[in-house]
Coordinates of C-alpha atoms in Angstrom, one line a residue:
M24 CA 45.1 37.4 117.4
S25 CA 44.9 39.8 114.5
F26 CA 41.3 41.8 113.3
L27 CA 40.4 38.8 111.0
D28 CA 40.6 36.4 113.0
K29 CA 38.4 38.0 115.0
L30 CA 36.3 38.2 111.9
F31 CA 36.5 34.5 110.6
K32 CA 38.2 32.0 111.8
K33 CA 42.1 30.9 110.7
G34 CA 42.1 28.7 107.6
Q35 CA 38.2 29.7 106.8
L36 CA 38.6 32.8 104.4
K37 CA 37.9 31.3 101.7
G38 CA 34.8 29.5 102.3
A39 CA 33.7 32.7 103.7
A40 CA 34.7 34.9 100.9
D41 CA 32.7 32.4 98.4
S42 CA 29.8 32.9 101.0
V43 CA 30.0 36.2 100.8
Q44 CA 29.7 35.9 96.6
S45 CA 26.6 33.3 97.2
E46 CA 24.9 35.7 98.4
A47 CA 25.7 38.5 96.4
A48 CA 23.8 36.8 93.6
T49 CA 20.4 36.0 95.2
S50 CA 20.7 38.3 99.3
T51 CA 18.7 41.4 99.3
P52 CA 18.1 44.5 97.6
V53 CA 22.4 46.3 97.7
P54 CA 21.7 50.0 100.0
D55 CA 21.3 53.1 97.9
E56 CA 24.7 53.7 98.8
Y57 CA 26.5 50.9 97.2
Q58 CA 24.6 50.8 94.0
A59 CA 27.8 51.9 92.4
L60 CA 30.5 49.1 94.2
W61 CA 26.9 46.9 93.1
E62 CA 27.1 47.6 89.6
L63 CA 30.3 47.2 88.7
K64 CA 31.2 43.9 90.2
K65 CA 28.1 42.8 88.1
Q66 CA 29.6 44.7 84.9
R67 CA 32.9 42.9 86.4
Q68 CA 34.3 45.8 86.1
L69 CA 38.4 46.7 85.4
L70 CA 39.3 49.4 88.0
E71 CA 42.1 51.4 88.7
V72 CA 44.0 51.0 92.5
K73 CA 46.9 53.2 93.7
I74 CA 49.1 52.1 97.0
T75 CA 48.7 55.2 98.7
G76 CA 52.4 56.8 99.1
T77 CA 53.4 55.2 95.3
S78 CA 52.9 56.0 91.8
R79 CA 52.5 53.1 90.3
S80 CA 49.1 51.8 88.8
Y81 CA 46.8 48.6 88.8
Q82 CA 43.7 47.2 88.7
S83 CA 41.7 44.7 89.8
M84 CA 37.7 44.4 90.1
I85 CA 35.0 43.9 92.8
M86 CA 34.8 40.2 93.3
A87 CA 32.3 40.2 96.6
I88 CA 29.6 43.7 98.8
D89 CA 30.4 42.0 102.6
L90 CA 27.5 43.8 104.2
E91 CA 27.6 42.3 107.3
R92 CA 31.4 42.0 107.9
G93 CA 31.5 46.0 106.2
L94 CA 34.0 44.3 104.3
L95 CA 34.2 45.5 99.9
W96 CA 36.3 42.2 98.0
L97 CA 39.0 43.1 95.8
D98 CA 40.4 40.4 93.2
D99 CA 44.7 40.2 93.1
L100 CA 45.8 43.8 91.7
F101 CA 47.9 43.1 88.3
P102 CA 50.2 43.2 87.7
Q103 CA 51.0 41.0 91.3
Q104 CA 52.1 43.0 94.3
L105 CA 53.7 41.3 96.9
I106 CA 54.8 43.8 99.0
L107 CA 51.3 44.3 100.8
D108 CA 50.2 43.8 104.2
A109 CA 47.4 44.4 105.4
G110 CA 47.6 48.4 107.0
D111 CA 47.9 49.6 103.6
E112 CA 45.7 52.0 101.9
L113 CA 44.7 51.6 98.5
C114 CA 44.0 54.4 96.4
I115 CA 40.0 52.7 93.8
R116 CA 38.9 54.4 91.1
H117 CA 36.7 54.2 88.1
H118 CA 36.0 56.8 85.4
R119 CA 32.3 57.2 84.0
N120 CA 31.8 59.8 81.4
T121 CA 32.2 62.8 82.7
E122 CA 31.9 61.5 86.9
E123 CA 34.3 59.8 88.6
L124 CA 34.1 56.6 91.8
V125 CA 36.8 57.6 94.2
I126 CA 37.5 54.8 97.3
R127 CA 40.8 54.7 99.8
A128 CA 40.3 51.6 102.2
P129 CA 42.1 50.5 104.1
I130 CA 43.5 46.4 103.4
V131 CA 42.3 44.3 105.9
A132 CA 43.9 41.1 105.0
L133 CA 44.6 39.5 102.6
G134 CA 43.3 36.5 100.7
S135 CA 46.4 34.6 99.8
S136 CA 47.7 34.7 103.7
Y137 CA 44.6 32.4 104.4
G138 CA 44.8 30.1 101.3
T139 CA 42.7 32.4 98.4
S140 CA 43.5 34.8 96.5
G141 CA 41.5 38.0 97.0
I142 CA 42.0 41.3 99.1
A143 CA 39.6 42.2 101.5
I144 CA 38.9 45.8 101.9
E145 CA 37.1 48.3 104.2
L146 CA 33.8 49.4 103.0
P147 CA 33.3 52.7 102.4
N148 CA 30.0 54.5 103.9
F149 CA 29.0 55.5 100.0
A150 CA 30.2 55.5 96.1
Y151 CA 29.2 57.6 94.7
Y152 CA 30.1 59.4 91.7
Q153 CA 31.2 62.5 91.5
P154 CA 32.5 65.2 89.0
R155 CA 35.5 65.4 87.7
R156 CA 36.9 68.6 89.9
R157 CA 36.9 71.9 87.6
F158 CA 38.5 74.1 89.4
P159 CA 43.0 73.6 90.1
R160 CA 42.4 73.1 93.9
Y161 CA 46.1 74.7 95.8
T162 CA 46.8 71.6 98.5
I163 CA 47.8 73.5 102.4
G164 CA 48.4 69.8 104.6
H165 CA 48.3 69.0 107.3
Q166 CA 50.1 71.9 109.2
S167 CA 48.0 73.9 107.4
P168 CA 47.6 76.8 110.4
L169 CA 44.1 78.0 109.2
S170 CA 41.6 77.3 110.8
V171 CA 37.6 76.2 108.8
K172 CA 34.7 76.9 110.6
I173 CA 31.1 74.8 109.7
R174 CA 28.2 73.6 111.3
P175 CA 26.4 70.9 109.6
I176 CA 22.2 71.2 109.8
G177 CA 21.3 70.8 113.3
Q178 CA 24.7 70.7 114.8
E179 CA 27.0 73.4 116.8
P180 CA 29.7 75.0 114.7
S181 CA 32.6 72.9 114.5
F182 CA 35.9 73.6 113.7
G183 CA 38.7 72.2 111.2
T184 CA 42.3 73.4 109.3
L185 CA 42.0 73.4 106.1
Q186 CA 43.9 71.2 103.5
D187 CA 42.6 72.2 99.7
I188 CA 40.5 74.7 98.0
S189 CA 40.2 76.8 95.2
V190 CA 37.4 78.7 93.7
G191 CA 34.7 75.7 94.1
G192 CA 35.3 74.7 96.9
M193 CA 37.5 73.8 99.9
R194 CA 38.8 70.9 101.8
L195 CA 39.3 70.3 105.8
M196 CA 40.0 67.8 108.8
V197 CA 38.4 68.1 112.1
A198 CA 39.5 66.5 114.9
G199 CA 36.9 62.9 115.9
N200 CA 34.5 61.0 114.1
L201 CA 31.5 63.2 112.6
L202 CA 30.4 61.0 111.2
P203 CA 27.2 60.6 112.9
Y204 CA 25.9 64.3 111.6
L205 CA 26.8 64.0 107.9
R206 CA 24.8 63.1 104.8
H207 CA 26.4 63.1 101.1
G208 CA 24.5 66.1 99.4
A209 CA 23.7 68.0 101.9
V210 CA 23.8 71.5 102.5
M211 CA 25.5 73.1 106.0
P212 CA 24.3 76.6 106.4
L213 CA 27.6 77.9 107.5
C214 CA 31.0 78.1 106.4
E215 CA 33.5 80.3 107.2
V216 CA 37.4 80.6 105.9
N217 CA 39.5 83.0 107.1
L218 CA 42.7 82.5 103.7
S219 CA 43.8 86.5 104.6
E220 CA 43.4 89.7 106.2
E221 CA 41.4 90.4 102.7
L222 CA 40.2 87.9 101.9
Q223 CA 37.1 85.6 104.5
I224 CA 34.7 83.1 102.9
R225 CA 31.7 82.8 104.5
C226 CA 28.5 80.6 103.0
R227 CA 26.9 78.1 102.6
A228 CA 28.6 74.9 101.3
R229 CA 26.8 71.3 100.4
I230 CA 28.4 68.4 101.4
C231 CA 31.0 66.1 98.6
A232 CA 32.7 63.9 100.8
F233 CA 33.9 62.5 104.0
R234 CA 35.7 59.7 105.2
M235 CA 37.3 58.7 109.2
G236 CA 41.2 59.5 108.9
R237 CA 44.0 58.1 111.5
S238 CA 47.1 60.4 110.3
P239 CA 48.6 62.0 112.4
Y240 CA 45.7 61.8 114.7
R241 CA 41.8 60.5 114.9
H242 CA 39.8 63.4 112.3
T243 CA 37.3 63.7 109.6
Q244 CA 37.9 64.6 106.1
I245 CA 35.5 66.4 104.5
S246 CA 35.3 68.1 101.3
I247 CA 32.8 70.5 100.7
E248 CA 31.2 72.9 96.9
F249 CA 30.4 76.8 97.1
I250 CA 26.2 77.2 96.9
D251 CA 26.6 80.9 97.2
L252 CA 29.9 82.4 97.0
E253 CA 28.8 86.0 95.1
E254 CA 30.8 86.4 92.8
D255 CA 33.4 89.2 93.4
K256 CA 34.4 86.5 96.2
R257 CA 34.9 83.7 94.1
A258 CA 37.2 86.8 91.8
A259 CA 38.9 88.0 94.8
L260 CA 40.1 83.9 96.3
G261 CA 40.7 83.5 92.3
R262 CA 43.3 85.8 92.2
F263 CA 44.5 84.9 95.8
L264 CA 45.5 81.1 94.8
R265 CA 46.9 82.6 91.3
E266 CA 49.4 84.6 93.6
Q267 CA 49.3 80.9 96.0
Q268 CA 50.7 79.1 93.3
F269 CA 53.3 81.3 91.7
N270 CA 55.0 82.1 95.1
T271 CA 55.5 78.6 95.1
S272 CA 56.8 78.2 91.8
L273 CA 58.9 81.4 92.5
E274 CA 60.2 79.5 95.7
L275 CA 60.8 76.3 94.2
G276 CA 63.5 77.9 91.6
A277 CA 64.9 79.6 93.9
L278 CA 65.2 76.0 95.6
Q279 CA 66.2 75.3 92.6
Q280 CA 69.0 77.4 92.0
H281 CA 70.3 76.8 94.9
R282 CA 71.8 73.2 94.6
P283 CA 73.7 73.5 91.7
Q284 CA 75.3 76.3 93.3
T285 CA 75.5 73.8 96.8
S286 CA 77.1 71.2 95.1
R287 CA 79.5 72.5 93.2
A288 CA 80.5 74.3 96.3
N289 CA 80.6 70.9 98.2
G290 CA 82.8 69.3 95.5
R291 CA 85.8 72.5 95.7
A292 CA 86.4 71.8 98.8
Y293 CA 86.2 67.7 98.6
A294 CA 89.0 69.0 95.6
A295 CA 90.6 70.5 98.3

């Protein structure tokens, strides 16, 4: 039995979706963490949607917010997308002045499989607008060798791996589920990462966003903002990141120069 069948009796998804939408218009006030979603639904605002791993953009809008089942219902994507499946991750964005709302969540079910329209995705833990990124970030990735030490208020220190960093903040992965100990906007008294022998970052940090991830292992992704980083450290961090980006550009340039030579060598061998 699929996850959706556990939530709804098969063949009755359309009725469930309709009831969710009718309840949404008259139900109790929406919690603060979902007010932004409620406003977007009420205004029938178009949202940008991308399927993780692809570059094409689609449009959709929020049909309903199902707090009881923990689902967010979206209208079918436009242009029509026929290759979606349960488990695919969607990235949903909406821009508002200098802020943006970003949601990444897996598809729970497709309405087309149950005789109705729409897409059901997991309801995020919260949905807030955030300032658009002011600083370019240097991406490390899942294979990061750099360890980050953080300590949420009232908790023991946790260790994770650095994913990306800018002079304004960073994103890290911590194994397991830290969601019960995190709160949007909360200040963590400790954030520490050693980028090199000469550059160590140690300061307080504000939690900007967090979510659970399942790949490459079950983990919590946390985005934080440095709030009392010394100016000389911030300047040193900026120089460090520029050097890393410059070195990366040199490596890519060398690789691009090498490929034509390899191709020509292969061509001569083939001709011979």
